[in-house]
Amino acid sequence: GNNIISGAVIPSSNAIGIHFYPIWEAASVEEWLYNGGPYQLIVFHFLLGVASYMGREWELSYRLGMRPWIFVAFSAPVAAAAAVFLIYP
């Protein structure tokens, strides 16, 4: 489960492995909560939001006739964040 006192979100269990674990795949909500479902939900939404933001940066630079260097520059920290949030736990 999640640590209420420290506000920490417990990452997915290593026994599960790295795969998509939606709430409807679990036998119960308690199982989903115990096995790190909220962590995966938060991380996937974060990465989707960052990827969408990068897409908007590219679109804005394209419409303004600029070179998309901001999009390229921000892709390295996104790769690092993906590694930390998905591979590291």
PDB file of N, CA and C in Angstrom:
ATOM      1  N   GLY A   1       0.818  -1.193   0.000  1.00  0.00           N
ATOM      2  CA  GLY A   1       0.000   0.000   0.000  1.00  0.00           C
ATOM      3  C   GLY A   1       0.859   1.253   0.000  1.00  0.00           C
ATOM      4  N   ASN A   2       0.224   2.375   0.157  1.00  0.00           N
ATOM      5  CA  ASN A   2       0.927   3.650   0.139  1.00  0.00           C
ATOM      6  C   ASN A   2       1.149   4.142   1.565  1.00  0.00           C
ATOM      7  N   ASN A   3       2.237   4.858   1.788  1.00  0.00           N
ATOM      8  CA  ASN A   3       2.592   5.363   3.100  1.00  0.00           C
ATOM      9  C   ASN A   3       1.879   6.693   3.327  1.00  0.00           C
ATOM     10  N   ILE A   4       0.877   6.686   4.181  1.00  0.00           N
ATOM     11  CA  ILE A   4       0.069   7.879   4.423  1.00  0.00           C
ATOM     12  C   ILE A   4       0.889   8.945   5.156  1.00  0.00           C
ATOM     13  N   ILE A   5       1.760   8.522   6.068  1.00  0.00           N
ATOM     14  CA  ILE A   5       2.493   9.480   6.907  1.00  0.00           C
ATOM     15  C   ILE A   5       3.471  10.303   6.078  1.00  0.00           C
ATOM     16  N   SER A   6       4.287   9.644   5.260  1.00  0.00           N
ATOM     17  CA  SER A   6       5.287  10.377   4.484  1.00  0.00           C
ATOM     18  C   SER A   6       4.756  10.858   3.138  1.00  0.00           C
ATOM     19  N   GLY A   7       3.605  10.388   2.737  1.00  0.00           N
ATOM     20  CA  GLY A   7       3.058  10.762   1.434  1.00  0.00           C
ATOM     21  C   GLY A   7       3.740  10.058   0.283  1.00  0.00           C
ATOM     22  N   ALA A   8       4.546   9.039   0.590  1.00  0.00           N
ATOM     23  CA  ALA A   8       5.261   8.315  -0.463  1.00  0.00           C
ATOM     24  C   ALA A   8       4.312   7.383  -1.202  1.00  0.00           C
ATOM     25  N   VAL A   9       4.525   7.256  -2.486  1.00  0.00           N
ATOM     26  CA  VAL A   9       3.755   6.321  -3.294  1.00  0.00           C
ATOM     27  C   VAL A   9       4.647   5.118  -3.566  1.00  0.00           C
ATOM     28  N   ILE A  10       4.157   3.950  -3.221  1.00  0.00           N
ATOM     29  CA  ILE A  10       4.962   2.737  -3.344  1.00  0.00           C
ATOM     30  C   ILE A  10       5.001   2.302  -4.808  1.00  0.00           C
ATOM     31  N   PRO A  11       6.183   2.069  -5.358  1.00  0.00           N
ATOM     32  CA  PRO A  11       6.267   1.655  -6.769  1.00  0.00           C
ATOM     33  C   PRO A  11       5.788   0.232  -6.986  1.00  0.00           C
ATOM     34  N   SER A  12       5.637  -0.124  -8.252  1.00  0.00           N
ATOM     35  CA  SER A  12       5.165  -1.455  -8.602  1.00  0.00           C
ATOM     36  C   SER A  12       6.102  -2.520  -8.039  1.00  0.00           C
ATOM     37  N   SER A  13       5.529  -3.645  -7.662  1.00  0.00           N
ATOM     38  CA  SER A  13       6.312  -4.739  -7.108  1.00  0.00           C
ATOM     39  C   SER A  13       7.211  -5.341  -8.176  1.00  0.00           C
ATOM     40  N   ASN A  14       8.419  -5.746  -7.771  1.00  0.00           N
ATOM     41  CA  ASN A  14       9.325  -6.388  -8.713  1.00  0.00           C
ATOM     42  C   ASN A  14       8.783  -7.732  -9.173  1.00  0.00           C
ATOM     43  N   ALA A  15       7.911  -8.343  -8.379  1.00  0.00           N
ATOM     44  CA  ALA A  15       7.328  -9.614  -8.778  1.00  0.00           C
ATOM     45  C   ALA A  15       6.400  -9.438  -9.977  1.00  0.00           C
ATOM     46  N   ILE A  16       5.829  -8.261 -10.116  1.00  0.00           N
ATOM     47  CA  ILE A  16       4.921  -8.005 -11.236  1.00  0.00           C
ATOM     48  C   ILE A  16       5.720  -7.823 -12.519  1.00  0.00           C
ATOM     49  N   GLY A  17       6.866  -7.173 -12.432  1.00  0.00           N
ATOM     50  CA  GLY A  17       7.617  -6.844 -13.631  1.00  0.00           C
ATOM     51  C   GLY A  17       7.095  -5.550 -14.223  1.00  0.00           C
ATOM     52  N   ILE A  18       7.725  -5.108 -15.291  1.00  0.00           N
ATOM     53  CA  ILE A  18       7.299  -3.867 -15.930  1.00  0.00           C
ATOM     54  C   ILE A  18       6.287  -4.209 -17.016  1.00  0.00           C
ATOM     55  N   HIS A  19       5.040  -4.047 -16.690  1.00  0.00           N
ATOM     56  CA  HIS A  19       3.990  -4.179 -17.688  1.00  0.00           C
ATOM     57  C   HIS A  19       2.796  -3.358 -17.223  1.00  0.00           C
ATOM     58  N   PHE A  20       1.895  -3.107 -18.149  1.00  0.00           N
ATOM     59  CA  PHE A  20       0.720  -2.288 -17.877  1.00  0.00           C
ATOM     60  C   PHE A  20      -0.183  -3.019 -16.888  1.00  0.00           C
ATOM     61  N   TYR A  21      -0.530  -2.385 -15.788  1.00  0.00           N
ATOM     62  CA  TYR A  21      -1.333  -3.001 -14.726  1.00  0.00           C
ATOM     63  C   TYR A  21      -2.543  -2.117 -14.425  1.00  0.00           C
ATOM     64  N   PRO A  22      -3.557  -2.158 -15.300  1.00  0.00           N
ATOM     65  CA  PRO A  22      -4.740  -1.328 -15.063  1.00  0.00           C
ATOM     66  C   PRO A  22      -5.586  -1.896 -13.927  1.00  0.00           C
ATOM     67  N   ILE A  23      -6.469  -1.072 -13.416  1.00  0.00           N
ATOM     68  CA  ILE A  23      -7.272  -1.478 -12.258  1.00  0.00           C
ATOM     69  C   ILE A  23      -8.213  -2.633 -12.598  1.00  0.00           C
ATOM     70  N   TRP A  24      -8.654  -2.731 -13.846  1.00  0.00           N
ATOM     71  CA  TRP A  24      -9.580  -3.802 -14.210  1.00  0.00           C
ATOM     72  C   TRP A  24      -8.886  -5.154 -14.384  1.00  0.00           C
ATOM     73  N   GLU A  25      -7.568  -5.184 -14.382  1.00  0.00           N
ATOM     74  CA  GLU A  25      -6.845  -6.459 -14.463  1.00  0.00           C
ATOM     75  C   GLU A  25      -6.656  -7.101 -13.089  1.00  0.00           C
ATOM     76  N   ALA A  26      -6.813  -6.331 -12.027  1.00  0.00           N
ATOM     77  CA  ALA A  26      -6.630  -6.860 -10.677  1.00  0.00           C
ATOM     78  C   ALA A  26      -7.910  -7.550 -10.218  1.00  0.00           C
ATOM     79  N   ALA A  27      -7.764  -8.491  -9.286  1.00  0.00           N
ATOM     80  CA  ALA A  27      -8.925  -9.201  -8.746  1.00  0.00           C
ATOM     81  C   ALA A  27      -9.762  -8.280  -7.863  1.00  0.00           C
ATOM     82  N   SER A  28      -9.116  -7.309  -7.218  1.00  0.00           N
ATOM     83  CA  SER A  28      -9.833  -6.369  -6.367  1.00  0.00           C
ATOM     84  C   SER A  28      -9.068  -5.049  -6.339  1.00  0.00           C
ATOM     85  N   VAL A  29      -9.731  -4.028  -5.866  1.00  0.00           N
ATOM     86  CA  VAL A  29      -9.086  -2.722  -5.749  1.00  0.00           C
ATOM     87  C   VAL A  29      -7.957  -2.791  -4.718  1.00  0.00           C
ATOM     88  N   GLU A  30      -8.170  -3.570  -3.656  1.00  0.00           N
ATOM     89  CA  GLU A  30      -7.130  -3.706  -2.638  1.00  0.00           C
ATOM     90  C   GLU A  30      -5.863  -4.319  -3.228  1.00  0.00           C
ATOM     91  N   GLU A  31      -6.025  -5.327  -4.099  1.00  0.00           N
ATOM     92  CA  GLU A  31      -4.859  -5.937  -4.752  1.00  0.00           C
ATOM     93  C   GLU A  31      -4.146  -4.924  -5.630  1.00  0.00           C
ATOM     94  N   TRP A  32      -4.913  -4.137  -6.371  1.00  0.00           N
ATOM     95  CA  TRP A  32      -4.334  -3.122  -7.251  1.00  0.00           C
ATOM     96  C   TRP A  32      -3.567  -2.077  -6.444  1.00  0.00           C
ATOM     97  N   LEU A  33      -4.150  -1.655  -5.318  1.00  0.00           N
ATOM     98  CA  LEU A  33      -3.481  -0.687  -4.450  1.00  0.00           C
ATOM     99  C   LEU A  33      -2.213  -1.275  -3.848  1.00  0.00           C
ATOM    100  N   TYR A  34      -2.275  -2.531  -3.425  1.00  0.00           N
ATOM    101  CA  TYR A  34      -1.121  -3.161  -2.777  1.00  0.00           C
ATOM    102  C   TYR A  34       0.027  -3.384  -3.753  1.00  0.00           C
ATOM    103  N   ASN A  35      -0.279  -3.708  -4.986  1.00  0.00           N
ATOM    104  CA  ASN A  35       0.746  -4.049  -5.973  1.00  0.00           C
ATOM    105  C   ASN A  35       1.277  -2.847  -6.752  1.00  0.00           C
ATOM    106  N   GLY A  36       1.024  -1.650  -6.303  1.00  0.00           N
ATOM    107  CA  GLY A  36       1.631  -0.475  -6.918  1.00  0.00           C
ATOM    108  C   GLY A  36       0.851   0.110  -8.073  1.00  0.00           C
ATOM    109  N   GLY A  37      -0.441  -0.124  -8.139  1.00  0.00           N
ATOM    110  CA  GLY A  37      -1.262   0.448  -9.201  1.00  0.00           C
ATOM    111  C   GLY A  37      -1.261   1.968  -9.219  1.00  0.00           C
ATOM    112  N   PRO A  38      -1.405   2.629  -8.053  1.00  0.00           N
ATOM    113  CA  PRO A  38      -1.384   4.097  -8.060  1.00  0.00           C
ATOM    114  C   PRO A  38      -0.066   4.674  -8.566  1.00  0.00           C
ATOM    115  N   TYR A  39       1.048   4.043  -8.213  1.00  0.00           N
ATOM    116  CA  TYR A  39       2.348   4.512  -8.703  1.00  0.00           C
ATOM    117  C   TYR A  39       2.385   4.462 -10.228  1.00  0.00           C
ATOM    118  N   GLN A  40       1.966   3.337 -10.783  1.00  0.00           N
ATOM    119  CA  GLN A  40       2.004   3.201 -12.235  1.00  0.00           C
ATOM    120  C   GLN A  40       1.042   4.186 -12.897  1.00  0.00           C
ATOM    121  N   LEU A  41      -0.117   4.391 -12.300  1.00  0.00           N
ATOM    122  CA  LEU A  41      -1.081   5.350 -12.839  1.00  0.00           C
ATOM    123  C   LEU A  41      -0.491   6.757 -12.859  1.00  0.00           C
ATOM    124  N   ILE A  42       0.139   7.158 -11.764  1.00  0.00           N
ATOM    125  CA  ILE A  42       0.727   8.495 -11.677  1.00  0.00           C
ATOM    126  C   ILE A  42       1.873   8.649 -12.668  1.00  0.00           C
ATOM    127  N   VAL A  43       2.761   7.651 -12.730  1.00  0.00           N
ATOM    128  CA  VAL A  43       3.927   7.740 -13.609  1.00  0.00           C
ATOM    129  C   VAL A  43       3.509   7.756 -15.070  1.00  0.00           C
ATOM    130  N   PHE A  44       2.580   6.891 -15.468  1.00  0.00           N
ATOM    131  CA  PHE A  44       2.150   6.873 -16.867  1.00  0.00           C
ATOM    132  C   PHE A  44       1.476   8.180 -17.256  1.00  0.00           C
ATOM    133  N   HIS A  45       0.659   8.744 -16.356  1.00  0.00           N
ATOM    134  CA  HIS A  45       0.029  10.021 -16.672  1.00  0.00           C
ATOM    135  C   HIS A  45       1.064  11.140 -16.752  1.00  0.00           C
ATOM    136  N   PHE A  46       2.070  11.105 -15.888  1.00  0.00           N
ATOM    137  CA  PHE A  46       3.141  12.096 -15.946  1.00  0.00           C
ATOM    138  C   PHE A  46       3.877  12.015 -17.281  1.00  0.00           C
ATOM    139  N   LEU A  47       4.265  10.792 -17.675  1.00  0.00           N
ATOM    140  CA  LEU A  47       5.015  10.637 -18.929  1.00  0.00           C
ATOM    141  C   LEU A  47       4.160  11.000 -20.142  1.00  0.00           C
ATOM    142  N   LEU A  48       2.863  10.668 -20.109  1.00  0.00           N
ATOM    143  CA  LEU A  48       1.973  11.082 -21.201  1.00  0.00           C
ATOM    144  C   LEU A  48       1.873  12.601 -21.275  1.00  0.00           C
ATOM    145  N   GLY A  49       1.755  13.250 -20.124  1.00  0.00           N
ATOM    146  CA  GLY A  49       1.678  14.706 -20.102  1.00  0.00           C
ATOM    147  C   GLY A  49       2.944  15.360 -20.612  1.00  0.00           C
ATOM    148  N   VAL A  50       4.097  14.829 -20.220  1.00  0.00           N
ATOM    149  CA  VAL A  50       5.367  15.391 -20.682  1.00  0.00           C
ATOM    150  C   VAL A  50       5.528  15.188 -22.183  1.00  0.00           C
ATOM    151  N   ALA A  51       5.159  14.003 -22.672  1.00  0.00           N
ATOM    152  CA  ALA A  51       5.247  13.747 -24.113  1.00  0.00           C
ATOM    153  C   ALA A  51       4.305  14.668 -24.887  1.00  0.00           C
ATOM    154  N   SER A  52       3.116  14.907 -24.356  1.00  0.00           N
ATOM    155  CA  SER A  52       2.178  15.819 -25.014  1.00  0.00           C
ATOM    156  C   SER A  52       2.710  17.247 -25.019  1.00  0.00           C
ATOM    157  N   TYR A  53       3.327  17.651 -23.911  1.00  0.00           N
ATOM    158  CA  TYR A  53       3.914  18.990 -23.838  1.00  0.00           C
ATOM    159  C   TYR A  53       5.037  19.147 -24.858  1.00  0.00           C
ATOM    160  N   MET A  54       5.852  18.109 -25.013  1.00  0.00           N
ATOM    161  CA  MET A  54       6.927  18.165 -26.005  1.00  0.00           C
ATOM    162  C   MET A  54       6.352  18.257 -27.415  1.00  0.00           C
ATOM    163  N   GLY A  55       5.260  17.548 -27.646  1.00  0.00           N
ATOM    164  CA  GLY A  55       4.603  17.646 -28.942  1.00  0.00           C
ATOM    165  C   GLY A  55       4.074  19.045 -29.211  1.00  0.00           C
ATOM    166  N   ARG A  56       3.549  19.684 -28.174  1.00  0.00           N
ATOM    167  CA  ARG A  56       3.072  21.060 -28.340  1.00  0.00           C
ATOM    168  C   ARG A  56       4.233  22.020 -28.602  1.00  0.00           C
ATOM    169  N   GLU A  57       5.371  21.770 -27.955  1.00  0.00           N
ATOM    170  CA  GLU A  57       6.546  22.603 -28.228  1.00  0.00           C
ATOM    171  C   GLU A  57       6.971  22.480 -29.685  1.00  0.00           C
ATOM    172  N   TRP A  58       6.972  21.256 -30.190  1.00  0.00           N
ATOM    173  CA  TRP A  58       7.343  21.055 -31.589  1.00  0.00           C
ATOM    174  C   TRP A  58       6.336  21.750 -32.503  1.00  0.00           C
ATOM    175  N   GLU A  59       5.029  21.599 -32.192  1.00  0.00           N
ATOM    176  CA  GLU A  59       3.996  22.209 -33.029  1.00  0.00           C
ATOM    177  C   GLU A  59       4.127  23.732 -33.045  1.00  0.00           C
ATOM    178  N   LEU A  60       4.376  24.322 -31.883  1.00  0.00           N
ATOM    179  CA  LEU A  60       4.513  25.775 -31.814  1.00  0.00           C
ATOM    180  C   LEU A  60       5.723  26.248 -32.616  1.00  0.00           C
ATOM    181  N   SER A  61       6.845  25.545 -32.483  1.00  0.00           N
ATOM    182  CA  SER A  61       8.032  25.952 -33.238  1.00  0.00           C
ATOM    183  C   SER A  61       7.803  25.766 -34.737  1.00  0.00           C
ATOM    184  N   TYR A  62       7.069  24.727 -35.114  1.00  0.00           N
ATOM    185  CA  TYR A  62       6.776  24.489 -36.531  1.00  0.00           C
ATOM    186  C   TYR A  62       5.894  25.607 -37.095  1.00  0.00           C
ATOM    187  N   ARG A  63       4.860  25.981 -36.346  1.00  0.00           N
ATOM    188  CA  ARG A  63       3.941  27.020 -36.827  1.00  0.00           C
ATOM    189  C   ARG A  63       4.597  28.394 -36.884  1.00  0.00           C
ATOM    190  N   LEU A  64       5.580  28.626 -36.016  1.00  0.00           N
ATOM    191  CA  LEU A  64       6.282  29.904 -36.022  1.00  0.00           C
ATOM    192  C   LEU A  64       7.474  29.908 -36.969  1.00  0.00           C
ATOM    193  N   GLY A  65       7.711  28.783 -37.641  1.00  0.00           N
ATOM    194  CA  GLY A  65       8.810  28.703 -38.590  1.00  0.00           C
ATOM    195  C   GLY A  65      10.170  28.628 -37.932  1.00  0.00           C
ATOM    196  N   MET A  66      10.206  28.093 -36.718  1.00  0.00           N
ATOM    197  CA  MET A  66      11.469  27.989 -35.985  1.00  0.00           C
ATOM    198  C   MET A  66      12.011  26.567 -36.092  1.00  0.00           C
ATOM    199  N   ARG A  67      13.275  26.419 -35.743  1.00  0.00           N
ATOM    200  CA  ARG A  67      13.838  25.073 -35.659  1.00  0.00           C
ATOM    201  C   ARG A  67      13.453  24.468 -34.305  1.00  0.00           C
ATOM    202  N   PRO A  68      13.166  23.186 -34.269  1.00  0.00           N
ATOM    203  CA  PRO A  68      12.621  22.590 -33.026  1.00  0.00           C
ATOM    204  C   PRO A  68      13.680  22.191 -32.004  1.00  0.00           C
ATOM    205  N   TRP A  69      14.593  23.106 -31.660  1.00  0.00           N
ATOM    206  CA  TRP A  69      15.665  22.722 -30.751  1.00  0.00           C
ATOM    207  C   TRP A  69      15.196  22.557 -29.317  1.00  0.00           C
ATOM    208  N   ILE A  70      14.165  23.277 -28.922  1.00  0.00           N
ATOM    209  CA  ILE A  70      13.658  23.117 -27.557  1.00  0.00           C
ATOM    210  C   ILE A  70      13.104  21.710 -27.377  1.00  0.00           C
ATOM    211  N   PHE A  71      12.379  21.236 -28.358  1.00  0.00           N
ATOM    212  CA  PHE A  71      11.849  19.868 -28.319  1.00  0.00           C
ATOM    213  C   PHE A  71      12.978  18.850 -28.215  1.00  0.00           C
ATOM    214  N   VAL A  72      14.029  19.049 -28.989  1.00  0.00           N
ATOM    215  CA  VAL A  72      15.174  18.131 -28.959  1.00  0.00           C
ATOM    216  C   VAL A  72      15.895  18.231 -27.613  1.00  0.00           C
ATOM    217  N   ALA A  73      16.046  19.442 -27.099  1.00  0.00           N
ATOM    218  CA  ALA A  73      16.765  19.629 -25.840  1.00  0.00           C
ATOM    219  C   ALA A  73      16.031  18.978 -24.672  1.00  0.00           C
ATOM    220  N   PHE A  74      14.696  19.048 -24.669  1.00  0.00           N
ATOM    221  CA  PHE A  74      13.933  18.477 -23.564  1.00  0.00           C
ATOM    222  C   PHE A  74      13.714  16.980 -23.696  1.00  0.00           C
ATOM    223  N   SER A  75      14.140  16.382 -24.793  1.00  0.00           N
ATOM    224  CA  SER A  75      13.934  14.940 -24.929  1.00  0.00           C
ATOM    225  C   SER A  75      14.911  14.144 -24.059  1.00  0.00           C
ATOM    226  N   ALA A  76      16.086  14.672 -23.769  1.00  0.00           N
ATOM    227  CA  ALA A  76      17.050  13.954 -22.923  1.00  0.00           C
ATOM    228  C   ALA A  76      16.576  13.850 -21.468  1.00  0.00           C
ATOM    229  N   PRO A  77      16.102  14.927 -20.834  1.00  0.00           N
ATOM    230  CA  PRO A  77      15.572  14.767 -19.474  1.00  0.00           C
ATOM    231  C   PRO A  77      14.343  13.870 -19.417  1.00  0.00           C
ATOM    232  N   VAL A  78      13.551  13.853 -20.480  1.00  0.00           N
ATOM    233  CA  VAL A  78      12.382  12.971 -20.505  1.00  0.00           C
ATOM    234  C   VAL A  78      12.828  11.516 -20.529  1.00  0.00           C
ATOM    235  N   ALA A  79      13.858  11.217 -21.303  1.00  0.00           N
ATOM    236  CA  ALA A  79      14.390   9.853 -21.322  1.00  0.00           C
ATOM    237  C   ALA A  79      14.943   9.479 -19.947  1.00  0.00           C
ATOM    238  N   ALA A  80      15.601  10.412 -19.289  1.00  0.00           N
ATOM    239  CA  ALA A  80      16.127  10.142 -17.947  1.00  0.00           C
ATOM    240  C   ALA A  80      14.995   9.920 -16.949  1.00  0.00           C
ATOM    241  N   ALA A  81      13.947  10.736 -17.027  1.00  0.00           N
ATOM    242  CA  ALA A  81      12.809  10.568 -16.123  1.00  0.00           C
ATOM    243  C   ALA A  81      12.114   9.233 -16.363  1.00  0.00           C
ATOM    244  N   ALA A  82      11.981   8.838 -17.622  1.00  0.00           N
ATOM    245  CA  ALA A  82      11.364   7.545 -17.928  1.00  0.00           C
ATOM    246  C   ALA A  82      12.193   6.410 -17.337  1.00  0.00           C
ATOM    247  N   ALA A  83      13.504   6.508 -17.434  1.00  0.00           N
ATOM    248  CA  ALA A  83      14.361   5.466 -16.868  1.00  0.00           C
ATOM    249  C   ALA A  83      14.234   5.419 -15.346  1.00  0.00           C
ATOM    250  N   VAL A  84      14.193   6.586 -14.704  1.00  0.00           N
ATOM    251  CA  VAL A  84      14.103   6.626 -13.246  1.00  0.00           C
ATOM    252  C   VAL A  84      12.754   6.101 -12.766  1.00  0.00           C
ATOM    253  N   PHE A  85      11.674   6.486 -13.421  1.00  0.00           N
ATOM    254  CA  PHE A  85      10.342   6.112 -12.945  1.00  0.00           C
ATOM    255  C   PHE A  85       9.911   4.714 -13.372  1.00  0.00           C
ATOM    256  N   LEU A  86      10.438   4.213 -14.485  1.00  0.00           N
ATOM    257  CA  LEU A  86       9.996   2.903 -14.968  1.00  0.00           C
ATOM    258  C   LEU A  86      11.008   1.791 -14.711  1.00  0.00           C
ATOM    259  N   ILE A  87      12.273   2.049 -14.947  1.00  0.00           N
ATOM    260  CA  ILE A  87      13.280   0.999 -14.827  1.00  0.00           C
ATOM    261  C   ILE A  87      13.788   0.876 -13.391  1.00  0.00           C
ATOM    262  N   TYR A  88      14.029   2.006 -12.738  1.00  0.00           N
ATOM    263  CA  TYR A  88      14.655   2.000 -11.419  1.00  0.00           C
ATOM    264  C   TYR A  88      13.839   1.304 -10.325  1.00  0.00           C
ATOM    265  N   PRO A  89      12.522   1.525 -10.221  1.00  0.00           N
ATOM    266  CA  PRO A  89      11.793   0.895  -9.091  1.00  0.00           C
ATOM    267  C   PRO A  89      11.901  -0.602  -9.141  1.00  0.00           C
TER     268      PRO A  89
END
